[in-house]
Short mmCIF file of C-alpha atoms and ligand atoms in Angstrom, two decimals:
data_model
loop_
_atom_site.label_atom_id
_atom_site.label_comp_id
_atom_site.label_asym_id
_atom_site.label_seq_id
_atom_site.Cartn_x
_atom_site.Cartn_y
_atom_site.Cartn_z
CA MET A 347 -8.94 -14.37 21.24
CA GLY A 348 -10.10 -15.87 17.90
CA SER A 349 -9.31 -14.23 14.59
CA ASP A 350 -11.57 -11.40 13.43
CA ALA A 351 -10.00 -11.50 9.97
CA VAL A 352 -12.23 -11.07 6.95
CA LEU A 353 -10.51 -11.35 3.57
CA GLY A 354 -11.50 -8.86 0.90
CA VAL A 355 -10.48 -9.57 -2.67
CA ILE A 356 -10.51 -6.81 -5.27
CA GLY A 357 -10.50 -8.55 -8.63
CA GLY A 358 -8.90 -6.67 -11.49
CA SER A 359 -9.04 -7.14 -15.24
CA GLY A 360 -10.17 -10.70 -15.97
CA LEU A 361 -11.07 -11.66 -12.38
CA TYR A 362 -14.78 -11.02 -12.03
CA ASP A 363 -15.74 -13.86 -9.64
CA ILE A 364 -14.25 -16.37 -7.20
CA ASP A 365 -14.29 -20.18 -7.34
CA GLY A 366 -15.49 -22.40 -4.52
CA LEU A 367 -17.16 -19.75 -2.39
CA GLU A 368 -19.94 -21.16 -0.19
CA ASN A 369 -23.05 -19.47 1.21
CA THR A 370 -22.69 -16.72 -1.36
CA ARG A 371 -24.74 -13.58 -1.70
CA TRP A 372 -24.31 -10.48 -3.88
CA VAL A 373 -24.88 -7.50 -1.56
CA LYS A 374 -25.66 -3.92 -2.59
CA VAL A 375 -23.82 -1.51 -0.30
CA ASP A 376 -24.49 2.24 -0.03
CA THR A 377 -21.68 4.51 1.14
CA PRO A 378 -21.38 8.22 2.03
CA PHE A 379 -19.03 8.48 -0.97
CA GLY A 380 -21.41 7.14 -3.59
CA ASP A 381 -21.69 3.76 -5.27
CA PRO A 382 -18.99 1.10 -5.32
CA SER A 383 -18.09 -0.53 -8.65
CA ASP A 384 -20.73 -3.25 -8.23
CA GLU A 385 -22.50 -5.33 -5.63
CA LEU A 386 -20.10 -7.23 -3.40
CA LEU A 387 -20.06 -11.03 -3.27
CA THR A 388 -19.93 -12.38 0.29
CA GLY A 389 -19.27 -15.99 1.24
CA GLU A 390 -16.95 -18.47 2.91
CA LEU A 391 -13.88 -20.17 1.50
CA GLY A 392 -12.50 -23.04 3.55
CA GLY A 393 -14.24 -21.61 6.62
CA GLN A 394 -12.76 -18.14 6.10
CA ARG A 395 -15.17 -15.22 5.57
CA LEU A 396 -14.47 -13.55 2.23
CA VAL A 397 -15.86 -10.55 0.36
CA PHE A 398 -15.18 -10.11 -3.35
CA LEU A 399 -15.47 -6.93 -5.39
CA PRO A 400 -14.86 -6.81 -9.15
CA ARG A 401 -12.86 -3.56 -9.40
CA HIS A 402 -14.23 -2.50 -12.78
CA GLY A 403 -17.68 -4.01 -12.17
CA ARG A 404 -18.98 -7.20 -13.74
CA GLY A 405 -18.51 -6.89 -17.49
CA HIS A 406 -15.61 -4.42 -16.96
CA ARG A 407 -17.76 -1.27 -17.26
CA ILE A 408 -15.67 1.32 -15.38
CA PRO A 409 -12.34 2.76 -16.60
CA PRO A 410 -9.52 3.38 -14.08
CA SER A 411 -10.06 7.16 -13.71
CA ASP A 412 -13.80 6.72 -13.04
CA LEU A 413 -13.42 4.07 -10.34
CA ASN A 414 -14.96 5.26 -7.09
CA PHE A 415 -12.07 4.06 -4.95
CA ARG A 416 -13.45 5.66 -1.77
CA ALA A 417 -16.80 3.91 -2.15
CA ASN A 418 -15.08 0.59 -2.90
CA ILE A 419 -12.89 0.69 0.21
CA HIS A 420 -15.74 2.01 2.37
CA ALA A 421 -18.07 -0.77 1.19
CA LEU A 422 -15.45 -3.44 1.99
CA LYS A 423 -14.98 -1.92 5.44
CA GLN A 424 -18.75 -1.87 6.04
CA LEU A 425 -18.82 -5.61 5.35
CA GLY A 426 -16.16 -6.19 8.01
CA VAL A 427 -13.14 -6.69 5.73
CA THR A 428 -9.85 -6.38 7.61
CA GLU A 429 -7.33 -7.52 4.98
CA ILE A 430 -7.49 -6.73 1.26
CA LEU A 431 -5.86 -8.71 -1.53
CA SER A 432 -5.72 -6.67 -4.71
CA VAL A 433 -5.30 -8.71 -7.89
CA SER A 434 -4.10 -6.64 -10.84
CA ALA A 435 -2.95 -7.03 -14.43
CA VAL A 436 0.27 -5.09 -15.06
CA GLY A 437 2.85 -4.43 -17.73
CA SER A 438 6.46 -5.48 -17.09
CA LEU A 439 9.21 -2.86 -16.93
CA LYS A 440 11.98 -5.44 -16.41
CA ALA A 441 13.38 -8.00 -18.86
CA ASN A 442 13.43 -10.65 -16.11
CA LEU A 443 9.67 -10.31 -15.44
CA PRO A 444 8.00 -12.02 -18.39
CA PRO A 445 4.22 -12.35 -18.84
CA GLY A 446 2.85 -14.94 -16.43
CA THR A 447 5.05 -13.79 -13.52
CA PHE A 448 3.29 -12.77 -10.30
CA VAL A 449 4.86 -9.88 -8.38
CA VAL A 450 4.08 -9.32 -4.69
CA ILE A 451 4.22 -5.53 -4.69
CA ASP A 452 5.83 -3.67 -1.80
CA GLN A 453 6.16 -0.12 -3.18
CA PHE A 454 4.25 2.26 -5.44
CA ILE A 455 4.95 5.43 -7.37
CA ASP A 456 1.68 7.31 -7.74
CA ARG A 457 1.51 9.38 -10.94
CA THR A 458 -2.29 9.55 -11.03
CA PHE A 459 -3.79 13.03 -11.01
CA ALA A 460 -7.52 12.85 -11.63
CA ARG A 461 -8.78 10.92 -8.61
CA GLU A 462 -10.10 11.56 -5.12
CA LYS A 463 -7.25 10.33 -2.93
CA SER A 464 -8.42 10.74 0.65
CA PHE A 465 -11.44 10.15 2.86
CA PHE A 466 -10.32 13.20 4.85
CA GLY A 467 -10.50 16.88 3.87
CA ALA A 468 -11.53 20.35 5.05
CA GLY A 469 -12.92 20.11 8.56
CA LEU A 470 -11.19 16.84 9.37
CA VAL A 471 -7.56 16.72 8.25
CA ALA A 472 -5.42 13.59 8.62
CA HIS A 473 -2.02 12.41 7.40
CA VAL A 474 -1.33 8.66 7.56
CA GLY A 475 2.12 7.13 7.11
CA LEU A 476 2.80 5.44 3.77
CA GLY A 477 6.50 4.54 3.95
CA HIS A 478 5.43 0.92 3.72
CA PRO A 479 2.31 1.28 1.56
CA VAL A 480 1.41 -2.41 1.69
CA CYS A 481 1.12 -4.81 4.60
CA GLY A 482 4.35 -6.83 4.75
CA ARG A 483 2.68 -9.55 6.82
CA LEU A 484 -0.04 -10.01 4.19
CA GLY A 485 2.67 -9.93 1.50
CA ASP A 486 4.49 -12.79 3.27
CA LEU A 487 1.26 -14.83 3.39
CA ILE A 488 0.73 -14.23 -0.34
CA GLU A 489 4.28 -15.31 -1.07
CA ALA A 490 3.88 -18.49 1.01
CA ALA A 491 0.75 -19.32 -1.01
CA LEU A 492 2.58 -18.69 -4.31
CA VAL A 493 5.45 -20.95 -3.20
CA GLU A 494 2.98 -23.69 -2.27
CA LEU A 495 1.32 -23.36 -5.68
CA ASP A 496 4.66 -23.25 -7.51
CA VAL A 497 3.68 -20.03 -9.30
CA PRO A 498 6.65 -18.09 -10.79
CA HIS A 499 6.89 -14.93 -8.74
CA GLN A 500 9.04 -12.15 -7.36
CA ARG A 501 8.62 -11.26 -3.66
CA ARG A 502 9.09 -7.49 -4.00
CA GLY A 503 8.51 -4.89 -6.65
CA THR A 504 7.58 -1.30 -7.34
CA TYR A 505 4.31 -0.69 -9.19
CA MET A 506 4.13 2.56 -11.21
CA VAL A 507 0.54 3.81 -11.18
CA MET A 508 -0.35 5.85 -14.27
CA GLU A 509 -3.61 7.68 -14.93
CA GLY A 510 -4.50 6.02 -18.26
CA PRO A 511 -6.70 4.96 -19.88
CA GLN A 512 -4.23 5.12 -22.79
CA PHE A 513 -1.08 3.05 -22.38
CA SER A 514 2.33 4.78 -22.05
CA THR A 515 4.59 6.29 -24.67
CA ILE A 516 8.02 4.70 -25.19
CA ALA A 517 9.63 7.77 -23.56
CA GLU A 518 7.43 7.36 -20.46
CA SER A 519 7.98 3.63 -20.25
CA THR A 520 11.76 4.13 -20.59
CA LEU A 521 11.71 6.84 -17.91
CA TYR A 522 9.89 4.58 -15.43
CA ARG A 523 12.52 1.90 -16.08
CA THR A 524 15.29 4.36 -15.12
CA TRP A 525 13.36 4.96 -11.87
CA GLY A 526 13.73 1.28 -11.02
CA CYS A 527 10.03 0.47 -11.33
CA ASP A 528 9.18 -3.20 -11.90
CA VAL A 529 5.64 -3.06 -13.26
CA ILE A 530 3.06 -0.56 -14.47
CA GLY A 531 -0.71 -0.38 -14.07
CA MET A 532 -3.58 2.07 -13.64
CA THR A 533 -5.51 1.09 -10.55
CA ASN A 534 -3.67 0.48 -7.31
CA MET A 535 -3.53 4.14 -6.32
CA PRO A 536 -5.31 5.67 -4.54
CA GLU A 537 -6.72 2.26 -3.56
CA ALA A 538 -3.73 1.46 -1.31
CA LYS A 539 -3.76 4.95 0.27
CA LEU A 540 -7.44 4.70 1.09
CA ALA A 541 -7.06 1.21 2.58
CA ARG A 542 -4.40 2.65 4.90
CA GLU A 543 -6.70 5.52 5.92
CA ALA A 544 -9.45 2.98 6.55
CA GLU A 545 -7.04 0.98 8.77
CA MET A 546 -7.15 -2.14 6.62
CA CYS A 547 -4.23 -4.35 5.59
CA TYR A 548 -3.68 -4.12 1.83
CA ALA A 549 -1.39 -6.09 -0.46
CA THR A 550 -1.19 -6.52 -4.21
CA VAL A 551 -0.41 -9.47 -6.36
CA ALA A 552 0.40 -8.07 -9.78
CA MET A 553 0.04 -10.45 -12.69
CA VAL A 554 2.41 -9.53 -15.53
CA THR A 555 0.57 -9.58 -18.86
CA ASP A 556 2.90 -7.74 -21.28
CA TYR A 557 6.15 -5.80 -21.75
CA ASP A 558 4.40 -2.45 -22.12
CA CYS A 559 6.07 -0.70 -25.10
CA TRP A 560 9.78 -0.42 -24.18
CA HIS A 561 11.02 -3.88 -25.20
CA GLU A 562 12.39 -3.98 -28.76
CA ASP A 563 11.78 -7.74 -29.10
CA HIS A 564 8.14 -7.68 -28.03
CA ASP A 565 4.96 -6.19 -29.44
CA HIS A 566 3.58 -3.14 -27.71
CA VAL A 567 0.87 -3.82 -25.13
CA SER A 568 -2.68 -4.25 -26.40
CA VAL A 569 -5.94 -5.17 -24.70
CA ASP A 570 -5.96 -8.40 -26.72
CA ALA A 571 -2.60 -9.48 -25.36
CA VAL A 572 -3.53 -8.53 -21.79
CA ILE A 573 -6.77 -10.52 -21.93
CA ARG A 574 -5.03 -13.55 -23.44
CA VAL A 575 -2.49 -13.68 -20.59
CA VAL A 576 -5.10 -12.92 -17.93
CA ILE A 577 -7.29 -15.77 -19.15
CA ALA A 578 -4.28 -18.12 -19.20
CA ASN A 579 -3.46 -17.16 -15.60
CA ALA A 580 -6.93 -16.77 -14.08
CA GLY A 581 -6.78 -20.31 -12.67
CA ARG A 582 -3.58 -19.50 -10.81
CA ALA A 583 -5.06 -16.25 -9.46
CA ARG A 584 -8.11 -18.17 -8.19
CA ALA A 585 -5.87 -20.88 -6.68
CA LEU A 586 -3.94 -18.12 -4.90
CA VAL A 587 -7.14 -16.84 -3.25
CA THR A 588 -8.03 -20.39 -2.17
CA ALA A 589 -4.55 -20.96 -0.72
CA LEU A 590 -4.48 -17.54 0.98
CA ALA A 591 -7.87 -17.76 2.71
CA PRO A 592 -6.93 -20.28 5.45
CA ARG A 593 -3.66 -18.42 6.08
CA ILE A 594 -5.62 -15.23 6.85
CA ALA A 595 -7.49 -16.96 9.66
CA GLY A 596 -4.23 -17.34 11.62
CA ARG A 597 -4.02 -13.69 12.72
CA ASP A 598 -4.80 -13.02 16.36
CA GLY A 599 -5.51 -9.42 17.38
CA ALA A 600 -4.49 -6.36 15.35
CA CYS A 601 -1.96 -6.45 12.51
CA ALA A 602 1.56 -6.39 13.98
CA GLN A 603 2.67 -3.96 11.26
CA GLY A 604 0.15 -1.38 12.52
CA CYS A 605 -2.25 -1.29 9.55
CA HIS A 606 -5.24 -1.57 11.89
CA ASN A 607 -4.00 1.40 13.96
CA ALA A 608 -2.95 3.71 11.12
CA LEU A 609 -5.02 6.63 12.44
CA ASP A 610 -3.57 6.56 15.98
CA ALA A 611 -1.44 9.66 15.38
CA ALA A 612 -2.83 10.91 12.07
CA ILE A 613 -5.68 13.34 12.78
CA MET A 614 -4.53 16.98 12.87
CA THR A 615 -7.71 18.99 13.27
CA ALA A 616 -8.29 20.21 16.81
CA PRO A 617 -11.44 18.73 18.40
CA SER A 618 -13.07 22.17 18.63
CA HIS A 619 -12.54 22.77 14.89
CA ARG A 620 -13.79 19.45 13.57
CA ASP A 621 -16.70 19.76 11.13
CA PRO A 622 -19.66 17.75 12.51
CA ALA A 623 -20.78 16.86 8.99
CA MET A 624 -17.33 15.41 8.20
CA LEU A 625 -17.31 13.50 11.48
CA GLU A 626 -20.65 11.97 10.56
CA LYS A 627 -19.57 11.17 7.01
CA LEU A 628 -16.36 9.55 8.22
CA ASP A 629 -17.89 7.79 11.23
CA LEU A 630 -17.02 4.26 10.06
CA ILE A 631 -13.42 5.30 9.35
CA VAL A 632 -12.71 7.30 12.51
CA LYS A 633 -14.89 5.77 15.21
CA ARG A 634 -12.13 3.43 16.48
CA VAL A 635 -9.75 6.32 17.08
CA LEU A 636 -12.17 9.17 17.96
CA GLY A 637 -14.71 7.03 19.83
C1 LIG B 1373 -7.00 -4.32 -19.73
S1 LIG B 1373 -5.41 -3.63 -19.50
C2 LIG B 1373 -5.56 -2.20 -18.54
C3 LIG B 1373 -6.28 -2.35 -17.23
O1 LIG B 1373 -5.88 -3.55 -16.55
C4 LIG B 1373 -5.37 -3.20 -15.27
O2 LIG B 1373 -6.45 -3.16 -14.35
P1 LIG B 1373 -6.51 -3.97 -12.98
O3 LIG B 1373 -5.44 -3.44 -12.08
O4 LIG B 1373 -7.88 -3.70 -12.43
O5 LIG B 1373 -6.27 -5.43 -13.32
C5 LIG B 1373 -4.77 -1.83 -15.55
O6 LIG B 1373 -4.44 -1.13 -14.38
C6 LIG B 1373 -5.81 -1.19 -16.39
O7 LIG B 1373 -6.89 -0.69 -15.63
N1 ADE B 1374 1.36 -2.05 -20.01
C1 ADE B 1374 0.40 -1.70 -19.16
N2 ADE B 1374 0.25 -0.41 -18.78
C2 ADE B 1374 -0.72 -0.06 -17.91
N3 ADE B 1374 -1.60 -0.91 -17.39
C3 ADE B 1374 -1.51 -2.20 -17.75
N4 ADE B 1374 -2.24 -3.26 -17.40
C4 ADE B 1374 -1.73 -4.34 -18.03
N5 ADE B 1374 -0.68 -3.98 -18.80
C5 ADE B 1374 -0.51 -2.65 -18.64
#
């Protein structure tokens, strides 16, 4: 069987388009959860189908708490995306992770509190596993691409997700360091949770832009500093996408880690108690498992 893989790229701060895409088209996608951040750019990169979504919209119009994460993930799924690469700017919580380092995230701590976090709800209840919140297989492919490109990186790391939009206090930043977190940002949750519910592989490459506000020898984070580092590293982020695309095509069948079967044992609501309106709204998400 040939690969059915379609790579979705969610571009964070500073990554609002993709180089070298062929046969491109910006597509407007409607979802039962409202509007995604922008139109989605579809195309091919080295023969691999790719869909790109600028997380904050072109021109960076939408703050983290107002992102419609459900619509974004649903729109990617509608366009056939099976594996998602999230590219994100983050602050460093470790002295050995200076700006310019890429971290292939494998864990999250979700401290967000003002966001819709599930496709499911009253009338159709589900609980997916999140012990491994990112796809390890996709993480390995990202790491292989970073090695090939000689980009300074760390293979694993915990991303602390804060609500924002303000940056942290020193007390908060210091607390997160005692928790062993590696980096901090505002966007990857509930994105990763929703990708799991939608049975898509998800992995994050976090681009360190600053030392947040805990480091005595460095200025506190500012938008200026973040943008400067993002611009300096945008070429490497784009090269990563180009190097990752052909690696995605190698998958045969469903993800061996189980991302594409995440709902197999997740739905709790008895068939006789399922809300028909919810079933209709969630059709794209649940049709593989409920038929
Ligand atoms: C401009 S700094 C704060 C902003 O950047 C990060 O976003 P993204 O993950 O989309 O690159 C961070 O989480 C904040 O939203
Ligand atoms: N220090 C920081 N805190 C939260 N989000 C960020 N994005 C980039 N740097 C950040």
